[in-house]
Coordinates of C-alpha atoms in Angstrom, one line a residue:
M1 CA 59.3 282.8 -101.7
G2 CA 62.9 282.0 -102.5
H3 CA 64.4 278.7 -103.5
L4 CA 67.3 276.7 -102.3
F5 CA 69.4 274.0 -104.0
R6 CA 72.2 271.7 -103.0
C7 CA 73.6 268.3 -104.2
V8 CA 76.3 265.9 -103.3
I9 CA 77.6 262.5 -104.5
Y10 CA 79.3 259.8 -102.5
T11 CA 81.4 257.4 -104.6
D12 CA 84.5 255.2 -104.5
Q13 CA 84.7 255.7 -100.7
R14 CA 85.2 259.4 -101.2
R15 CA 82.7 262.3 -100.8
I16 CA 82.8 264.5 -103.8
S17 CA 80.4 267.3 -104.7
A18 CA 78.7 267.3 -108.1
D19 CA 81.3 269.6 -109.5
G20 CA 84.1 267.1 -108.5
M21 CA 85.4 269.2 -105.6
S22 CA 86.3 267.2 -102.5
I23 CA 84.3 267.9 -99.4
H24 CA 84.8 266.6 -95.9
Q25 CA 81.8 265.8 -93.7
V26 CA 83.3 263.6 -91.0
R27 CA 81.3 262.8 -87.9
I28 CA 82.9 264.2 -84.8
A29 CA 82.1 262.6 -81.5
Y30 CA 81.2 265.6 -79.5
G31 CA 79.2 263.8 -76.9
S32 CA 76.6 266.5 -76.4
A33 CA 73.8 265.2 -78.5
I34 CA 70.3 266.4 -78.0
K35 CA 67.0 265.5 -79.6
L36 CA 64.8 268.1 -81.2
K37 CA 61.2 267.3 -82.1
I38 CA 59.5 269.1 -85.0
K39 CA 56.0 268.8 -86.5
L40 CA 55.9 268.6 -90.3
T41 CA 53.6 267.3 -93.0
Y42 CA 54.7 264.7 -95.5
D43 CA 53.3 264.4 -99.0
Q44 CA 54.8 261.1 -100.3
T45 CA 52.1 260.7 -103.0
D46 CA 53.5 263.8 -104.7
A47 CA 57.1 262.9 -103.9
R48 CA 56.8 259.5 -105.5
S49 CA 55.3 261.0 -108.7
M50 CA 58.8 262.4 -109.3
L51 CA 60.1 258.9 -110.1
K52 CA 58.5 258.9 -113.6
L53 CA 59.9 262.3 -114.3
I54 CA 63.4 261.2 -113.4
N55 CA 63.2 258.0 -115.4
D56 CA 61.7 259.7 -118.5
F57 CA 64.6 262.2 -118.2
R58 CA 67.2 259.4 -118.0
T59 CA 65.8 257.6 -121.0
G60 CA 64.7 260.5 -123.2
S61 CA 66.4 262.9 -125.6
S62 CA 67.1 265.4 -122.8
A63 CA 69.6 263.2 -121.1
W64 CA 72.7 265.4 -121.5
Y65 CA 74.7 267.8 -119.4
Y66 CA 77.5 270.3 -120.0
K67 CA 81.1 269.2 -119.4
Q68 CA 83.7 271.5 -117.8
D69 CA 85.0 272.6 -121.2
G70 CA 81.5 273.8 -122.0
S71 CA 80.7 271.1 -124.5
K72 CA 77.5 269.1 -124.3
K73 CA 77.7 265.4 -123.2
R74 CA 74.8 263.2 -124.2
V75 CA 74.2 260.3 -121.9
K76 CA 73.0 257.1 -123.6
D77 CA 71.7 253.7 -122.4
L78 CA 70.8 254.8 -118.9
K79 CA 68.6 252.4 -117.1
K80 CA 65.5 253.5 -115.2
L81 CA 66.0 253.9 -111.4
T82 CA 64.2 251.5 -109.1
Y83 CA 62.2 253.1 -106.3
D84 CA 63.8 252.1 -103.1
Y85 CA 61.7 252.4 -99.9
T86 CA 64.8 252.3 -97.6
L87 CA 66.1 255.3 -99.5
E88 CA 62.7 256.9 -99.2
K89 CA 62.8 256.4 -95.4
A90 CA 66.2 258.1 -95.4
A91 CA 64.9 260.9 -97.6
K92 CA 62.0 261.5 -95.2
Q93 CA 64.4 261.9 -92.3
R94 CA 66.7 264.2 -94.3
A95 CA 63.7 266.3 -95.2
A96 CA 63.1 266.9 -91.5
E97 CA 66.7 267.7 -91.0
I98 CA 67.1 270.2 -93.9
A99 CA 64.0 271.9 -92.7
L100 CA 66.1 272.9 -89.6
S101 CA 69.5 273.1 -91.3
F102 CA 69.6 273.4 -95.1
S103 CA 72.9 271.5 -95.6
H104 CA 74.4 268.2 -96.6
T105 CA 75.9 268.1 -93.1
R106 CA 73.3 266.7 -90.7
P107 CA 72.4 268.7 -87.6
N108 CA 74.5 266.4 -85.5
G109 CA 77.6 267.3 -87.5
S110 CA 77.9 264.1 -89.6
S111 CA 77.6 263.6 -93.4
C112 CA 74.2 263.3 -94.9
F113 CA 75.1 259.7 -95.9
T114 CA 75.2 258.5 -92.3
V115 CA 71.4 258.4 -92.4
L116 CA 72.0 255.1 -94.4
G117 CA 73.9 252.0 -93.5
S118 CA 76.6 250.3 -95.6
K119 CA 74.1 248.6 -97.9
Y120 CA 74.7 251.1 -100.7
E121 CA 78.0 251.2 -102.6
L122 CA 77.3 254.6 -104.1
L123 CA 75.2 257.4 -102.7
G124 CA 74.0 260.8 -103.8
E125 CA 71.7 263.5 -102.5
N126 CA 69.8 266.4 -104.0
I127 CA 68.0 268.8 -101.7
C128 CA 65.8 271.9 -102.5
G129 CA 63.3 274.1 -100.8
G130 CA 60.6 276.5 -101.8
F131 CA 58.8 274.5 -104.5
K132 CA 55.2 273.4 -104.1
T133 CA 55.0 270.4 -106.4
A134 CA 57.2 267.6 -107.6
E135 CA 57.0 268.9 -111.2
D136 CA 58.3 272.3 -110.0
A137 CA 61.1 270.8 -107.9
F138 CA 62.1 268.5 -110.7
A139 CA 62.1 271.3 -113.3
A140 CA 64.4 273.3 -111.1
W141 CA 66.8 270.4 -110.6
M142 CA 66.9 270.0 -114.4
E143 CA 69.1 273.1 -114.6
T144 CA 68.8 273.2 -118.4
D145 CA 70.0 276.7 -118.7
E146 CA 73.0 276.4 -116.3
D147 CA 76.6 275.8 -117.2
Y148 CA 78.7 272.9 -115.8
S149 CA 79.0 274.4 -112.3
G150 CA 75.3 274.8 -112.0
Q151 CA 74.2 271.4 -113.2
G152 CA 75.2 269.3 -110.2
H153 CA 71.6 268.2 -109.5
R154 CA 71.1 267.3 -113.2
R155 CA 74.3 265.2 -113.2
N156 CA 73.1 263.3 -110.1
M157 CA 69.8 262.4 -111.8
L158 CA 71.8 261.3 -114.9
Y159 CA 74.5 259.4 -113.1
A160 CA 75.0 255.9 -114.5
G161 CA 76.3 254.6 -111.2
F162 CA 73.0 254.8 -109.5
N163 CA 70.2 252.2 -109.9
A164 CA 67.8 253.2 -107.1
V165 CA 66.2 256.3 -105.7
G166 CA 64.0 257.4 -102.8
I167 CA 62.2 260.8 -102.6
A168 CA 60.6 262.8 -99.9
K169 CA 58.5 265.9 -99.6
A170 CA 57.9 267.7 -96.3
T171 CA 56.4 271.0 -95.3
F172 CA 57.6 272.7 -92.1
N173 CA 56.9 276.2 -90.9
G174 CA 55.1 277.0 -94.2
R175 CA 58.1 276.0 -96.4
T176 CA 58.3 272.9 -98.5
F177 CA 61.4 270.8 -98.9
Y178 CA 62.3 268.0 -101.4
V179 CA 65.0 265.4 -101.0
Q180 CA 66.3 262.8 -103.5
E181 CA 68.4 260.0 -102.1
F182 CA 70.2 258.1 -104.9
G183 CA 72.1 254.8 -104.4
Y184 CA 73.5 251.7 -106.0
T185 CA 72.8 248.3 -104.5
D186 CA 72.4 244.7 -105.7
D187 CA 69.4 244.4 -103.4
P188 CA 67.1 247.4 -103.6
D189 CA 64.2 247.6 -101.2
T190 CA 61.1 247.2 -103.4
E191 CA 58.6 246.2 -100.8
K192 CA 56.0 248.9 -101.3
T193 CA 54.6 250.9 -98.4
K194 CA 51.6 253.2 -98.3
A195 CA 52.4 256.7 -99.2
D196 CA 52.7 258.8 -96.0
D197 CA 50.7 262.0 -96.5
S198 CA 50.3 262.8 -92.8
T199 CA 51.5 265.3 -90.2
K200 CA 54.2 263.7 -88.0
T201 CA 56.4 264.7 -85.1
V202 CA 59.9 263.8 -86.2
T203 CA 62.9 263.6 -83.9
V204 CA 66.1 265.2 -85.2
S205 CA 69.4 264.7 -83.4
T206 CA 71.7 267.6 -83.2
D207 CA 74.9 268.4 -81.3
T208 CA 75.6 271.4 -79.2
K209 CA 79.2 271.7 -80.5
A210 CA 78.7 270.8 -84.2
D211 CA 79.6 273.5 -86.7
G212 CA 76.7 275.8 -87.4
V213 CA 74.7 274.8 -84.3
L214 CA 73.8 277.8 -82.1
I215 CA 72.4 277.4 -78.6
S216 CA 70.9 280.4 -76.8
D217 CA 71.4 280.9 -73.1
V218 CA 69.9 278.0 -71.1
E219 CA 67.0 278.9 -68.9
T220 CA 65.3 277.0 -66.0
S221 CA 62.2 277.6 -63.9
V222 CA 64.4 278.3 -60.9
S223 CA 66.8 281.3 -60.5
K224 CA 67.5 281.1 -56.8
I225 CA 66.4 279.1 -53.8
T226 CA 66.0 280.2 -50.2
F227 CA 64.9 277.7 -47.6
G228 CA 65.7 276.3 -44.1
I229 CA 67.6 273.5 -42.5
G230 CA 65.8 270.2 -43.1
M231 CA 63.6 271.7 -45.8
K232 CA 63.5 270.5 -49.4
S233 CA 63.1 272.2 -52.8
A234 CA 62.4 270.5 -56.1
L235 CA 64.9 271.2 -58.8
P236 CA 63.7 271.8 -62.3
A237 CA 63.9 268.5 -64.1
K238 CA 64.7 270.1 -67.4
A239 CA 66.4 273.2 -68.9
T240 CA 65.1 275.0 -72.0
A241 CA 67.0 276.7 -74.7
K242 CA 66.5 277.8 -78.3
V243 CA 68.5 275.7 -80.8
S244 CA 69.2 277.4 -84.1
F245 CA 71.4 276.8 -87.1
E246 CA 73.5 279.0 -89.3
E247 CA 71.9 277.4 -92.3
A248 CA 68.3 277.6 -91.2
W249 CA 65.7 278.9 -93.7
G250 CA 62.5 280.4 -92.6
H251 CA 62.9 280.1 -88.8
D252 CA 65.2 281.3 -86.1
G253 CA 65.4 278.1 -84.1
I254 CA 63.2 275.8 -82.1
S255 CA 62.7 275.4 -78.4
A256 CA 64.3 272.3 -76.8
S257 CA 64.5 270.7 -73.4
E258 CA 67.2 268.7 -71.8
K259 CA 67.7 266.9 -68.5
I260 CA 70.0 268.9 -66.2
S261 CA 73.0 267.5 -64.4
W262 CA 73.4 269.2 -61.0
S263 CA 76.4 269.7 -58.6
T264 CA 76.9 271.9 -55.5
T265 CA 79.8 273.9 -54.1
S266 CA 78.9 273.4 -50.4
D267 CA 78.0 270.7 -47.9
C268 CA 75.3 273.0 -46.5
V269 CA 73.0 271.3 -49.0
R270 CA 72.6 267.9 -50.5
I271 CA 71.1 266.9 -53.9
V272 CA 69.0 263.7 -53.7
D273 CA 66.5 262.4 -56.3
G274 CA 65.9 265.7 -58.0
E275 CA 65.6 267.7 -54.8
V276 CA 68.0 270.0 -52.9
I277 CA 67.9 269.5 -49.1
G278 CA 69.1 272.1 -46.5
V279 CA 71.6 270.5 -44.2
E280 CA 73.0 273.5 -42.3
A281 CA 72.8 277.3 -42.5
G282 CA 75.0 278.7 -45.2
T283 CA 75.1 279.5 -48.9
A284 CA 75.9 277.2 -51.9
T285 CA 76.1 277.5 -55.6
L286 CA 74.3 274.9 -57.6
T287 CA 75.7 274.3 -61.1
A288 CA 73.4 273.0 -63.7
K289 CA 74.8 271.5 -66.9
A290 CA 72.6 271.3 -70.0
F291 CA 73.1 271.7 -73.8
G292 CA 76.8 271.9 -73.2
K293 CA 76.4 275.0 -71.1
K294 CA 76.5 275.8 -67.4
L295 CA 73.9 277.6 -65.4
K296 CA 74.4 278.7 -61.7
I297 CA 71.7 279.0 -59.1
K298 CA 72.4 280.5 -55.6
V299 CA 71.0 278.6 -52.7
T300 CA 70.7 280.1 -49.2
V301 CA 69.9 277.9 -46.2
L302 CA 68.5 280.1 -43.4
P303 CA 68.9 279.0 -39.8
T304 CA 65.8 278.4 -37.7
P305 CA 64.7 281.6 -35.9
K306 CA 65.4 281.4 -32.1
I307 CA 63.1 283.2 -29.6
T308 CA 65.3 284.9 -27.1
K309 CA 62.7 286.4 -24.7
I310 CA 59.0 286.4 -23.9
T311 CA 57.8 289.1 -21.5
L312 CA 54.4 290.1 -20.2
T313 CA 54.2 293.8 -21.0
K314 CA 50.6 294.3 -19.8
E315 CA 48.1 292.0 -18.2
S316 CA 46.9 290.7 -21.5
E317 CA 49.9 291.3 -23.7
A318 CA 53.0 289.2 -24.3
K319 CA 56.0 290.4 -26.2
I320 CA 58.0 287.8 -28.2
T321 CA 61.5 288.7 -29.3
W322 CA 63.8 286.7 -31.6
K323 CA 67.2 287.0 -33.2
A324 CA 67.3 288.5 -36.7
I325 CA 68.0 286.1 -39.5
D326 CA 70.3 287.4 -42.3
G327 CA 68.5 287.0 -45.6
A328 CA 65.0 286.7 -44.1
A329 CA 62.4 288.8 -45.8
K330 CA 59.7 288.5 -43.1
Y331 CA 58.7 286.4 -40.2
R332 CA 55.6 284.5 -39.3
V333 CA 54.6 284.0 -35.6
F334 CA 52.7 281.0 -34.4
R335 CA 51.1 280.3 -31.0
K336 CA 49.6 277.3 -29.3
L337 CA 48.2 276.3 -26.0
E338 CA 49.4 273.4 -23.9
G339 CA 48.5 270.3 -25.9
G340 CA 47.1 272.3 -28.8
R341 CA 48.2 272.9 -32.4
W342 CA 50.3 275.7 -33.8
K343 CA 48.2 278.6 -35.2
R344 CA 49.5 281.6 -37.2
I345 CA 48.9 284.8 -35.4
A346 CA 51.0 287.4 -37.3
D347 CA 53.4 288.2 -40.1
T348 CA 56.0 290.9 -39.5
S349 CA 59.2 292.3 -40.8
S350 CA 60.3 293.2 -37.3
T351 CA 62.2 290.9 -34.8
S352 CA 59.5 291.2 -32.2
Y353 CA 55.8 290.9 -31.9
V354 CA 53.3 291.8 -29.2
D355 CA 50.5 289.3 -28.7
P356 CA 47.5 291.3 -27.4
S357 CA 45.2 288.5 -26.5
V358 CA 46.8 286.3 -23.8
Q359 CA 44.8 285.3 -20.7
S360 CA 45.6 284.5 -17.2
D361 CA 45.9 280.9 -16.0
E362 CA 47.1 279.7 -19.4
T363 CA 50.4 278.3 -20.7
Y364 CA 51.4 279.6 -24.2
Y365 CA 54.0 278.4 -26.6
Y366 CA 55.4 280.5 -29.4
T367 CA 57.6 279.8 -32.4
V368 CA 58.7 281.8 -35.4
R369 CA 59.4 280.9 -39.0
C370 CA 61.0 282.9 -41.9
I371 CA 58.7 283.6 -44.9
S372 CA 59.2 285.1 -48.3
K373 CA 58.4 288.8 -49.0
D374 CA 55.0 287.9 -50.4
G375 CA 54.3 285.5 -47.6
Q376 CA 53.6 282.7 -50.0
A377 CA 56.6 280.5 -49.1
Y378 CA 58.4 279.4 -46.0
T379 CA 62.1 280.1 -46.1
S380 CA 63.2 278.5 -42.8
N381 CA 62.2 275.7 -40.5
Y382 CA 60.9 276.3 -37.0
D383 CA 61.4 275.2 -33.5
K384 CA 58.7 272.5 -33.1
K385 CA 58.7 272.7 -29.3
G386 CA 58.6 276.5 -29.1
K387 CA 59.3 278.8 -26.2
M388 CA 56.8 278.8 -23.3
I389 CA 55.3 281.5 -21.1
V390 CA 52.9 280.9 -18.2
I391 CA 50.4 283.6 -17.6
Q392 CA 49.5 283.8 -13.9

């Protein structure tokens, strides 16, 4: 399994990388924020054990780093860092975020330091992935055999401006990530909490338009709707899409859902409380907006079939004829006696049907309704009064 490293320092109201190069990670108000939920496992007992390793490093004989000219600078009189539980909380959130997008830019497009408020005058962050224990991650961050350009994490751990640290370890999708959040504050959070060694579902905010965020085509459970005047159809409450990141490691994205915003191009339908209602015969295009993308659904409102003629073809046969409905797959014929209830008597793709079982001295009513090709759904309304024939 490979390993990943990155580090950044925030100081003097400027963001600078550990090699002193300026970086810009400014939050852009895109307004298309979505929330992703991932399940990961924390191991804060292991993460907290790294504090002793850092402090022994800061106060021991190995407290040195290479300068840009290649000479070795020994760091003296460094104080031990205080474990800060607010920094730890931030580190845990960042561990979830880097599991999705391994970057000092958060998935929502902002700097990693926006995870914290204004309490800390100085901030720094080290992140890595692929190490199983705190000792392994710390040893990698030591960067003993690297030159100046490769000792950014080392310089963060030896930075005299920091007086507090919080550390997190999280495993997601079989890969383990560590985060060190450094800071300077006159009021470190030393109120100890129980080490979180549990599996949690963590919410990560992202933005559909932030750099490096990739959204696959949006999908819904509905592709087209065909129904009748006065009928209703439930609209999907949510759309789904795969959200992935250019800097993802070990996964190709996660599924996400978002509430859809709907609009229509025609007055033949109305959208009310999550349902589309057929108002008059015609077609409309529903536009669904989700994840910063648009999805179009065609809606067809079929007119109610109208029976044009009923004739007695034989003594016990009545032929019912109706106008063809453009867009109808099949028709369902219903019959009832005077004062009775409608009963289904046939499904047909024709525009006529012969009822072979009429009897003399009876009054029959017929009505027709459009149905789907498989006969599982009604695609039009029906004439509730029906058309009558009296058999003499």
